[in-house]
Coordinates of N, CA and C in Angstrom, one line a residue:
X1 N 0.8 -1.2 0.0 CA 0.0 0.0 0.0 C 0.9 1.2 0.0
X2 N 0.5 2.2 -1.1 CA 1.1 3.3 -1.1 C 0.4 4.6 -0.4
X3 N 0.9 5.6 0.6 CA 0.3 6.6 1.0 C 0.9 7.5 0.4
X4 N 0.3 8.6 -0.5 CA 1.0 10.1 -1.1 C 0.2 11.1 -0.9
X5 N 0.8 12.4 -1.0 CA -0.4 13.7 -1.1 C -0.3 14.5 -2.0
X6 N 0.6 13.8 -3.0 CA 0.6 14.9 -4.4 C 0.9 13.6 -4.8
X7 N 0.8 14.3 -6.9 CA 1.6 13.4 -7.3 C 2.6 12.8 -7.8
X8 N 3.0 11.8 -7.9 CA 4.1 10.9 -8.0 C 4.9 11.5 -9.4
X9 N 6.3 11.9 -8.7 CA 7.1 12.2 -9.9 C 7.5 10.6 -10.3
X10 N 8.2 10.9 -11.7 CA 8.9 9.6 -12.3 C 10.1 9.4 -11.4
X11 N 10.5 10.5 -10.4 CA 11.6 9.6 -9.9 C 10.8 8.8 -9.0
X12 N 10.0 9.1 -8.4 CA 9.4 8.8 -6.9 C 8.7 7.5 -7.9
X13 N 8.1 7.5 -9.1 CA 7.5 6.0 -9.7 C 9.1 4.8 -10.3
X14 N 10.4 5.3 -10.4 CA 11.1 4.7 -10.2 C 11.7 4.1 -9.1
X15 N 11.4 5.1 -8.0 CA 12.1 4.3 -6.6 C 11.3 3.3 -5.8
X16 N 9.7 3.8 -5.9 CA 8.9 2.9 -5.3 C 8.6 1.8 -6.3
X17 N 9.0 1.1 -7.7 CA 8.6 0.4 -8.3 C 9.6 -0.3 -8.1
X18 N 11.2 0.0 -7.7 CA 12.4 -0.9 -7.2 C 12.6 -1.2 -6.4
X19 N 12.0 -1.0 -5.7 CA 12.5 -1.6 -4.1 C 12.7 -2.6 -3.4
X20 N 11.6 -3.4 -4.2 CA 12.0 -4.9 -4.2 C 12.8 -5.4 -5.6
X21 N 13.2 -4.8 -6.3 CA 14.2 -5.7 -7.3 C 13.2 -6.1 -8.4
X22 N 13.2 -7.4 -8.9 CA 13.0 -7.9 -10.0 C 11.3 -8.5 -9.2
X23 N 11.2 -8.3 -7.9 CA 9.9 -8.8 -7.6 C 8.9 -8.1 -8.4
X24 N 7.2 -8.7 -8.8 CA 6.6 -8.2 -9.2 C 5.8 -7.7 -7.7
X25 N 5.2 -6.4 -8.1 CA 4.8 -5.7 -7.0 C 3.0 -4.7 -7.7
X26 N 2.4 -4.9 -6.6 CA 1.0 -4.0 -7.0 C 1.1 -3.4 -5.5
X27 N 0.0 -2.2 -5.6 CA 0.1 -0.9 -5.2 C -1.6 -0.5 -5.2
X28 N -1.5 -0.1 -4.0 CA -2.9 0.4 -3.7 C -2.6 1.6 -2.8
X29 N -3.1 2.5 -4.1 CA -2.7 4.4 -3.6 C -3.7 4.6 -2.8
X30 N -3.3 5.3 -1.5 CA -4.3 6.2 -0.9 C -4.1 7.9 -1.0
X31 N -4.4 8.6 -1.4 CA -4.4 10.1 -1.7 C -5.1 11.0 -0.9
X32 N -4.0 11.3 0.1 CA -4.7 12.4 1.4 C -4.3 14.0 0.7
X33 N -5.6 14.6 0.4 CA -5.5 15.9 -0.1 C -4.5 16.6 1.0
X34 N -3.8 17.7 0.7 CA -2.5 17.8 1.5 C -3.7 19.0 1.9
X35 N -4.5 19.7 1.8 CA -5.3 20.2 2.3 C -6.1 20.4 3.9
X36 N -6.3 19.2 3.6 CA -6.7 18.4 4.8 C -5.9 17.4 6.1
X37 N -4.4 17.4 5.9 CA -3.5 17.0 6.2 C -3.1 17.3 7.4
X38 N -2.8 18.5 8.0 CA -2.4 19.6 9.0 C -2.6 20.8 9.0
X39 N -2.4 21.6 9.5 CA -3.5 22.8 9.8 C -2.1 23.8 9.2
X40 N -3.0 24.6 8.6 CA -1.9 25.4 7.9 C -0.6 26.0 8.5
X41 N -0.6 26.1 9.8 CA 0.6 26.9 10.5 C 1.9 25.6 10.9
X42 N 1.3 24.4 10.7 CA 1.9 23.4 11.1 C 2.6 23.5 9.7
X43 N 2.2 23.2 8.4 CA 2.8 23.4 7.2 C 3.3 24.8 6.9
X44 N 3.3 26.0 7.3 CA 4.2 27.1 7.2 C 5.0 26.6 8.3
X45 N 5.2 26.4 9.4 CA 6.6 25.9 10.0 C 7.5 25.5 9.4
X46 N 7.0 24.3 8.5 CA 8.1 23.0 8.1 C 8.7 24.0 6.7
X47 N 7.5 24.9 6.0 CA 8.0 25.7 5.0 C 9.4 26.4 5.7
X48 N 9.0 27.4 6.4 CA 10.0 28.0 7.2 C 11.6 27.0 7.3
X49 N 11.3 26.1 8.0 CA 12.1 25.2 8.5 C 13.3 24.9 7.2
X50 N 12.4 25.0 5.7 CA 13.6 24.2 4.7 C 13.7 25.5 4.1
X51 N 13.5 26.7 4.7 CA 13.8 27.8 4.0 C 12.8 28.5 2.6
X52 N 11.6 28.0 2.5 CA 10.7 27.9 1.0 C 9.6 29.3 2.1
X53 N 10.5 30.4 2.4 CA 9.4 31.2 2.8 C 7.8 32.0 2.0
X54 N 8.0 31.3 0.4 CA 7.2 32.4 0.0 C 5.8 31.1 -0.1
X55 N 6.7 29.6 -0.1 CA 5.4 28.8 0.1 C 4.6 28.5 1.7
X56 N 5.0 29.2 2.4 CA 5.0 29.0 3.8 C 3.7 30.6 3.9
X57 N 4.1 31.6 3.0 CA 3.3 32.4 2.9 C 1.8 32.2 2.6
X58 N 1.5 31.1 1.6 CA 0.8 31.0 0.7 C 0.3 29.5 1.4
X59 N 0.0 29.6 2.3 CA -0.3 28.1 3.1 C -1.8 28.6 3.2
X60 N -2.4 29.6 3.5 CA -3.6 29.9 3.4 C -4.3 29.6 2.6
X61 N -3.8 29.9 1.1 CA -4.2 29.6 0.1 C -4.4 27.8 -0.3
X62 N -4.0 26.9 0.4 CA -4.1 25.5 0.1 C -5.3 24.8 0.2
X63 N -6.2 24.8 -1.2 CA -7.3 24.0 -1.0 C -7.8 22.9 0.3
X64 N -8.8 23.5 0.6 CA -9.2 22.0 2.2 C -11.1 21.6 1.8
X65 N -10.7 20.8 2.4 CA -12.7 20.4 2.3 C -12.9 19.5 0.8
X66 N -14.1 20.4 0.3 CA -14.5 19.7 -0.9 C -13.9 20.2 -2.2
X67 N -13.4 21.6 -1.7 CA -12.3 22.0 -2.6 C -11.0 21.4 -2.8
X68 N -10.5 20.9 -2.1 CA -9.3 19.6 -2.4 C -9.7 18.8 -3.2
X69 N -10.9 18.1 -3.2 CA -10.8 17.0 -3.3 C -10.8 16.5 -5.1
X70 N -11.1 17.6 -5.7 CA -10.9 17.4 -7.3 C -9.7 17.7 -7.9
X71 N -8.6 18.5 -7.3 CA -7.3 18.4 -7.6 C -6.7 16.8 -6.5
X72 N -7.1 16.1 -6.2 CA -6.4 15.1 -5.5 C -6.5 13.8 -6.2
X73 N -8.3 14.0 -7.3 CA -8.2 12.9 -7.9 C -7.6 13.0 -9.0
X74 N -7.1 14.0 -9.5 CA -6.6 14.0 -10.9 C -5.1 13.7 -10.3
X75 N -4.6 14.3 -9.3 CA -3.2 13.8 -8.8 C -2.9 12.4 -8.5
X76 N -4.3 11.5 -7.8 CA -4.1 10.2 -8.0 C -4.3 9.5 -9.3
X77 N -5.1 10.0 -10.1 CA -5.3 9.4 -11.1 C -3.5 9.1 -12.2
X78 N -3.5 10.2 -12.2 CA -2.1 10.6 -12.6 C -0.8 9.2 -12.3
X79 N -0.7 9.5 -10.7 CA -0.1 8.7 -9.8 C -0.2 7.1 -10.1
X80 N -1.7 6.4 -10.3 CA -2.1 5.8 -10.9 C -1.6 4.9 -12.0
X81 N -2.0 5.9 -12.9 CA -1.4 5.5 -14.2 C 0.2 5.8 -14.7
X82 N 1.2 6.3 -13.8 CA 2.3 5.8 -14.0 C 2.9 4.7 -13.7
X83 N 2.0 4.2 -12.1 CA 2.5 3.0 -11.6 C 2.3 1.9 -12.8
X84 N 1.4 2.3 -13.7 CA 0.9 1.0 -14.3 C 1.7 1.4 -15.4
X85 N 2.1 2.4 -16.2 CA 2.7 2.7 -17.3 C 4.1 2.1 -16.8
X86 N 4.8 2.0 -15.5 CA 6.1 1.3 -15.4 C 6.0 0.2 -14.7
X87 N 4.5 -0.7 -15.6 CA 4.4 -2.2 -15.5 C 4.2 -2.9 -14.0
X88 N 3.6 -2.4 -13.4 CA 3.0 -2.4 -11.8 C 1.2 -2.7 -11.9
X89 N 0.9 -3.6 -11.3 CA -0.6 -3.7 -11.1 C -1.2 -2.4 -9.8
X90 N -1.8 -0.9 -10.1 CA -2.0 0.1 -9.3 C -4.0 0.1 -9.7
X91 N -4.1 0.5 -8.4 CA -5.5 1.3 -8.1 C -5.6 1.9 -6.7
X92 N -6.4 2.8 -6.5 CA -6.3 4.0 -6.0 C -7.9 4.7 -5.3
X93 N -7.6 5.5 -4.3 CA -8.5 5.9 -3.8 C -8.7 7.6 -2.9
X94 N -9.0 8.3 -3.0 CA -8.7 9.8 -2.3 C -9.6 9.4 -1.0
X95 N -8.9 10.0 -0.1 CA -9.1 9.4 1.5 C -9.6 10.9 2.4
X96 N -10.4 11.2 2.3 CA -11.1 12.5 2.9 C -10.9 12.2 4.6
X97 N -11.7 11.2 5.1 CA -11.6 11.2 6.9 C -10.7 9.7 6.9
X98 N -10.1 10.0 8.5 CA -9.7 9.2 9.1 C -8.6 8.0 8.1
X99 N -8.0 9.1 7.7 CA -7.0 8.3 6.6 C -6.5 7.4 7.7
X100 N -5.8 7.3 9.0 CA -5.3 6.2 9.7 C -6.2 4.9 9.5
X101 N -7.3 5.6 9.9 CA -8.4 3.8 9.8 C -8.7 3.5 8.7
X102 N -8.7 3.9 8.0 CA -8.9 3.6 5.9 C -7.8 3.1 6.1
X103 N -6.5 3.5 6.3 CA -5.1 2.7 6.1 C -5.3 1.5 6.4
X104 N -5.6 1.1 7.4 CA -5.5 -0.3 8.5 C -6.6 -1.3 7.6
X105 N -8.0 -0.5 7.3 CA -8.8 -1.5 6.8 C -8.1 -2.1 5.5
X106 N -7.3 -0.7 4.4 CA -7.0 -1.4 3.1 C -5.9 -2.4 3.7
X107 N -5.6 -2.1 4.6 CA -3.9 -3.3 5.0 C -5.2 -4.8 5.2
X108 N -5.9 -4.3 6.0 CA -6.3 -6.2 6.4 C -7.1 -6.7 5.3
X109 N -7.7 -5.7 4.6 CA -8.8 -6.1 3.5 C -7.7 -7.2 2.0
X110 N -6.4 -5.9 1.9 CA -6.0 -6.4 0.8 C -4.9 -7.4 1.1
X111 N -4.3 -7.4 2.7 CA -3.4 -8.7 3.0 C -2.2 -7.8 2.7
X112 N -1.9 -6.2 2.4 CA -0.8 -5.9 2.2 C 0.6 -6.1 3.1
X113 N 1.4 -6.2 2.2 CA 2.7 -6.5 3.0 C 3.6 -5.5 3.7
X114 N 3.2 -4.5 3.5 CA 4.4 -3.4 3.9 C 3.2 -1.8 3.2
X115 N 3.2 -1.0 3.5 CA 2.7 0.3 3.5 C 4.2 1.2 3.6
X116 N 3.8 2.0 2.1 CA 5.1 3.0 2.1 C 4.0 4.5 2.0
X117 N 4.9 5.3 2.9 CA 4.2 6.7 3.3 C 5.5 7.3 2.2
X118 N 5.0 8.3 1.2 CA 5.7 9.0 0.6 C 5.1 10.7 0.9
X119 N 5.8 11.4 1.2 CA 5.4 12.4 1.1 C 6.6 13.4 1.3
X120 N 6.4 15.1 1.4 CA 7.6 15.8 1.3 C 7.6 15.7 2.9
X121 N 9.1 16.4 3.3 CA 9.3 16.4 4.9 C 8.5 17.4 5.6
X122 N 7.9 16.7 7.0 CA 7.0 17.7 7.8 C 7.6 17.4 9.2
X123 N 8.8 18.5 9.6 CA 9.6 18.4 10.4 C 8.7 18.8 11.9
X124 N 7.7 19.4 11.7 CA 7.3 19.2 13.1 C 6.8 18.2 13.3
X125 N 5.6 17.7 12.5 CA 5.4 16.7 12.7 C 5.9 15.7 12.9
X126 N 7.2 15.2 12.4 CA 7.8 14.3 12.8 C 8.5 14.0 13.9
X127 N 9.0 15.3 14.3 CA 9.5 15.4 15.8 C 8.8 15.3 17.0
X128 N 7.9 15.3 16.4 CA 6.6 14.8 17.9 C 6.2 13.7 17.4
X129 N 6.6 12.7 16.0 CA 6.0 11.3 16.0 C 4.1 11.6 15.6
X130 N 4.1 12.5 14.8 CA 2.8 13.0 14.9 C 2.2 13.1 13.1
X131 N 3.4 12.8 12.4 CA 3.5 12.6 10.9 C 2.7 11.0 10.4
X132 N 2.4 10.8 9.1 CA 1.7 9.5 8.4 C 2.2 8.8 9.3
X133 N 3.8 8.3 8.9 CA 4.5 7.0 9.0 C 4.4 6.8 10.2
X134 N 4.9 7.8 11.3 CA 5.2 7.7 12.8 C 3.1 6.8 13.1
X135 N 2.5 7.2 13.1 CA 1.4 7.1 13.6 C 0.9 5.9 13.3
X136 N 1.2 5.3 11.6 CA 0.5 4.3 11.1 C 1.7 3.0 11.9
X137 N 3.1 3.4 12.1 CA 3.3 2.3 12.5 C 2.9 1.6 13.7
X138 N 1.8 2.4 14.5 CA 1.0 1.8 16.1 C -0.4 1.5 15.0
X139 N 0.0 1.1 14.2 CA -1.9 1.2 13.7 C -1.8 0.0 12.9
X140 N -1.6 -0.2 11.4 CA -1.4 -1.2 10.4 C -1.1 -2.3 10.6
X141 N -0.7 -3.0 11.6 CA 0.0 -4.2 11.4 C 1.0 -4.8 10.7
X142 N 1.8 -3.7 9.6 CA 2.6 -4.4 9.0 C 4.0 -3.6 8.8
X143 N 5.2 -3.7 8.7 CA 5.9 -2.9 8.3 C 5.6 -1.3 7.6
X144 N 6.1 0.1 8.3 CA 5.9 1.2 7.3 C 7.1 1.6 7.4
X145 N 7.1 1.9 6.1 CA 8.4 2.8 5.1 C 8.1 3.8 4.8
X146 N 9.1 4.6 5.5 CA 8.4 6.4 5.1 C 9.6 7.0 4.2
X147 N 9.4 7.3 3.0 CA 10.3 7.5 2.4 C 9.7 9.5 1.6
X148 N 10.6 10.3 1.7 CA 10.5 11.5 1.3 C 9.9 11.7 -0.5
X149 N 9.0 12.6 -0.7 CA 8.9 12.6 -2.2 C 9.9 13.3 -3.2
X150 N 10.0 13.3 -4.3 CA 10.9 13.9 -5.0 C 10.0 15.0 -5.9
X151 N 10.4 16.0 -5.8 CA 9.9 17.5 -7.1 C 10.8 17.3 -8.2
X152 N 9.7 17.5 -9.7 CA 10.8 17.6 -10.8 C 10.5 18.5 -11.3

């Protein structure tokens, strides 16, 4: 199971399609509108924090609610269909509430083996253990890999 909130550059559909090697691998995207994610001052911090002051400005401006939710499915859909254009079995879903317990149900419903949290760094959050990965690994049952996204 893959967790993202934008989408998937071709590096980020190169790294997560190799990670196991030559294994064949499928992928079941969950798409948390980054909108709805953390509260905007929490995301101007971490702006602050990597120096991107003018996007830390403009945190106000980040679609939430039902306004997210149609830039999230073209971003999954997107996401989607690269996984499958670099030969991956992918399907996909935009996760409005309680993305933790959506996570846990697609873990036990689909038998997944491991859940990778991709997203950009959210340094506060992470320092309180309060980010995707940190949270889902008291939740899912299975290994999580939190790996950073890539901008191209």
């Amino acid at each position: 199971m893959l967790m993202i909130e934008k989408p998937l550059s071709s590096v980020d559909v190169d790294f997560v399609t190799t990670l196991h090697g030559d294994e064949a691998v499928s992928f079941i995207v969950l798409m948390q509108p980054r909108g709805d994610q953390a509260d905007a001052l929490l995301r101007a911090i971490d702006d602050v924090a990597v120096g991107a002051l003018k996007d830390a400005a403009r945190e106000g401006e980040e679609p939430s609610g039902s306004e997210a939710r149609r830039p999230a499915e073209t971003a999954l859909e997107r996401s989607v269909q690269a996984l499958r254009d670099a030969g991956c079995e992918a399907v996909g879903q935009v996760v409005e509430d309680h993305p933790l317990d959506k996570m846990k149900a697609v873990v036990e419903e689909s038998e997944a083996d491991e859940v990778i949290v991709l997203t950009a760094p959210h340094y506060v959050e992470e320092f309180f253990h309060r980010d995707w990965a940190s949270r889902a690994r008291h939740k899912v049952g299975v290994p999580v890999l939190k790996l950073f996204a890539h901008n191209e």
